[in-house]
């Protein structure tokens, strides 16, 4: 059971903070325990039974996040291809529901590779699932690394290094991360 203050991945809502663990707010379930969750990238409040079948797991550790980011260049592109929007959508949904950060990186890399190969604009399905995978991945990395959500792309770029494409923001994130490690 999670405690107030814990950060968890909750279904496809992404990372949520456990605000409270308390008896049900609903009269007919007074003996049932509920989590009160607040998504880190949202403003809504989620009430969910402690024994809910919806997927929940703790956020990855800082060490796991750092290792994942360093390994991004080594994560292979998924070789799934289909001209059917329905099949692509089902495949991408399956990846999102794996709740695995490495799978999210693979989905993101796959969509970018698909874009480069075809030279055409991505379909709405590809764009939607790439964006959702980035939101889920960046949300978890943000919490695990203790950096703001909007700084995650610059942090990733600073770690994996893209020669000639390093932005001032990425350089600053790398310096800040280095300074924190020295403290």
Coordinates of C-alpha atoms in Angstrom, one line a residue:
X1 CA 0.0 0.0 0.0
X2 CA 1.3 3.5 -0.9
X3 CA 1.5 6.3 1.6
X4 CA 0.7 10.0 1.4
X5 CA 3.5 11.8 -0.3
X6 CA 4.5 8.8 -2.6
X7 CA 4.6 9.2 -6.3
X8 CA 3.1 6.4 -8.4
X9 CA 2.4 5.7 -12.0
X10 CA -1.4 5.3 -12.2
X11 CA -2.8 3.6 -15.3
X12 CA -2.5 5.8 -18.3
X13 CA -2.9 8.9 -16.2
X14 CA 0.8 9.0 -15.6
X15 CA 2.6 10.0 -12.5
X16 CA 0.4 11.0 -9.6
X17 CA 1.1 12.1 -6.0
X18 CA -0.7 10.2 -3.3
X19 CA -2.2 12.9 -1.2
X20 CA -4.2 10.8 1.2
X21 CA -5.1 7.3 2.1
X22 CA -8.5 7.3 3.9
X23 CA -11.9 5.7 4.1
X24 CA -14.1 6.0 1.1
X25 CA -15.7 9.4 0.5
X26 CA -18.8 7.5 -0.6
X27 CA -21.3 6.5 2.1
X28 CA -22.1 3.0 0.7
X29 CA -18.3 2.0 0.9
X30 CA -17.4 3.5 4.2
X31 CA -15.2 0.5 5.2
X32 CA -13.1 0.6 1.9
X33 CA -9.8 2.5 1.8
X34 CA -9.2 5.0 -1.0
X35 CA -6.2 6.9 -2.5
X36 CA -6.6 10.5 -3.3
X37 CA -4.3 11.1 -6.2
X38 CA -3.2 14.3 -7.9
X39 CA -1.6 13.9 -11.4
X40 CA 1.7 15.9 -11.6
X41 CA 0.8 17.3 -14.9
X42 CA -2.9 18.0 -14.2
X43 CA -5.2 19.8 -11.8
X44 CA -7.9 17.1 -11.3
X45 CA -8.2 14.9 -8.2
X46 CA -8.6 11.1 -8.6
X47 CA -10.3 9.0 -6.0
X48 CA -9.4 5.3 -6.4
X49 CA -9.9 2.3 -4.2
X50 CA -6.6 0.9 -2.7
X51 CA -7.5 -2.5 -4.1
X52 CA -8.3 -1.2 -7.6
X53 CA -7.4 -3.4 -10.5
X54 CA -6.0 -0.4 -12.4
X55 CA -2.3 -0.6 -12.9
X56 CA -0.2 1.2 -10.2
X57 CA 3.5 1.1 -9.5
X58 CA 6.1 3.3 -7.8
X59 CA 8.0 5.9 -9.9
X60 CA 11.4 4.6 -11.0
X61 CA 14.4 5.7 -8.9
X62 CA 16.8 8.5 -9.8
X63 CA 19.4 5.8 -10.6
X64 CA 17.1 4.0 -12.9
X65 CA 16.1 7.2 -14.6
X66 CA 19.7 8.2 -15.2
X67 CA 20.5 4.8 -16.6
X68 CA 17.5 4.9 -18.9
X69 CA 18.5 8.3 -20.2
X70 CA 22.1 7.2 -20.8
X71 CA 20.7 4.0 -22.6
X72 CA 18.4 5.9 -25.0
X73 CA 20.8 5.7 -27.9
X74 CA 20.9 1.9 -27.5
X75 CA 17.2 1.3 -27.4
X76 CA 16.1 -0.2 -30.7
X77 CA 13.4 1.2 -32.9
X78 CA 10.3 -1.1 -33.0
X79 CA 10.0 -2.7 -36.4
X80 CA 6.2 -2.9 -36.3
X81 CA 4.7 -1.5 -39.5
X82 CA 1.2 -1.2 -40.7
X83 CA -0.7 1.0 -43.1
X84 CA -3.9 0.4 -41.0
X85 CA -4.6 3.3 -38.6
X86 CA -6.6 0.9 -36.4
X87 CA -3.7 -1.6 -36.1
X88 CA -1.2 1.1 -35.5
X89 CA -3.4 2.6 -32.8
X90 CA -3.9 -0.8 -31.1
X91 CA -0.1 -1.4 -31.2
X92 CA 0.7 2.0 -29.7
X93 CA -2.0 1.6 -27.0
X94 CA -0.4 -1.8 -26.1
X95 CA 2.9 -0.1 -25.6
X96 CA 1.4 2.7 -23.5
X97 CA -0.3 0.1 -21.3
X98 CA 3.0 -1.7 -20.7
X99 CA 3.8 1.2 -18.3
X100 CA 7.5 0.6 -19.1
X101 CA 9.8 3.6 -19.6
X102 CA 12.0 1.7 -22.1
X103 CA 8.9 0.8 -24.2
X104 CA 7.9 4.5 -24.2
X105 CA 11.4 5.5 -25.4
X106 CA 11.1 2.8 -28.1
X107 CA 7.7 4.2 -29.2
X108 CA 9.0 7.7 -29.4
X109 CA 12.1 6.7 -31.4
X110 CA 10.0 4.5 -33.7
X111 CA 7.7 7.4 -34.6
X112 CA 10.6 9.8 -35.2
X113 CA 12.3 7.1 -37.4
X114 CA 9.1 6.6 -39.3
X115 CA 9.0 10.3 -40.0
X116 CA 12.6 10.4 -41.2
X117 CA 12.1 7.3 -43.4
X118 CA 8.9 8.5 -45.1
X119 CA 9.9 12.2 -45.4
X120 CA 6.2 12.9 -45.0
X121 CA 4.1 14.4 -42.3
X122 CA 3.2 11.9 -39.6
X123 CA -0.4 10.6 -39.3
X124 CA -2.5 11.9 -36.5
X125 CA -2.3 8.5 -34.8
X126 CA 1.5 8.6 -34.8
X127 CA 1.6 12.2 -33.6
X128 CA -1.0 11.5 -30.8
X129 CA 0.7 8.4 -29.4
X130 CA 4.2 9.9 -29.7
X131 CA 3.0 13.0 -27.8
X132 CA 1.3 10.8 -25.1
X133 CA 4.4 8.6 -24.7
X134 CA 6.6 11.8 -24.3
X135 CA 4.2 13.1 -21.7
X136 CA 4.2 9.9 -19.7
X137 CA 8.0 9.4 -20.0
X138 CA 8.9 13.1 -19.2
X139 CA 6.4 13.1 -16.3
X140 CA 8.1 10.1 -14.7
X141 CA 11.7 11.3 -15.5
X142 CA 10.8 14.7 -14.0
X143 CA 9.8 13.2 -10.7
X144 CA 12.5 10.6 -10.6
X145 CA 15.3 13.2 -11.4
X146 CA 13.8 16.0 -9.4
X147 CA 13.7 18.5 -12.3
X148 CA 10.8 20.5 -13.8
X149 CA 8.8 18.7 -16.5
X150 CA 9.7 21.3 -19.2
X151 CA 13.4 20.7 -18.6
X152 CA 13.4 17.0 -19.2
X153 CA 14.0 17.2 -23.0
X154 CA 17.0 19.5 -22.5
X155 CA 18.3 17.1 -19.8
X156 CA 18.0 14.1 -22.1
X157 CA 19.8 16.0 -24.9
X158 CA 22.6 17.1 -22.5
X159 CA 23.1 13.5 -21.4
X160 CA 23.0 11.6 -24.7
X161 CA 24.7 14.5 -26.5
X162 CA 23.7 15.6 -30.0
X163 CA 26.9 17.2 -31.4
X164 CA 26.2 20.5 -33.0
X165 CA 22.6 20.6 -31.8
X166 CA 23.2 21.3 -28.2
X167 CA 21.1 24.2 -27.1
X168 CA 21.9 26.8 -24.4
X169 CA 19.1 25.2 -22.3
X170 CA 20.7 21.7 -22.6
X171 CA 24.1 23.0 -21.7
X172 CA 22.6 24.8 -18.7
X173 CA 20.7 21.6 -17.6
X174 CA 23.9 19.6 -17.8
X175 CA 25.8 22.2 -15.8
X176 CA 23.0 22.3 -13.2
X177 CA 23.0 18.5 -13.0
X178 CA 26.7 18.4 -12.6
X179 CA 26.7 21.1 -9.9
X180 CA 24.0 19.1 -8.0
X181 CA 26.1 16.0 -8.1
X182 CA 29.1 17.8 -6.7
X183 CA 27.1 19.0 -3.7

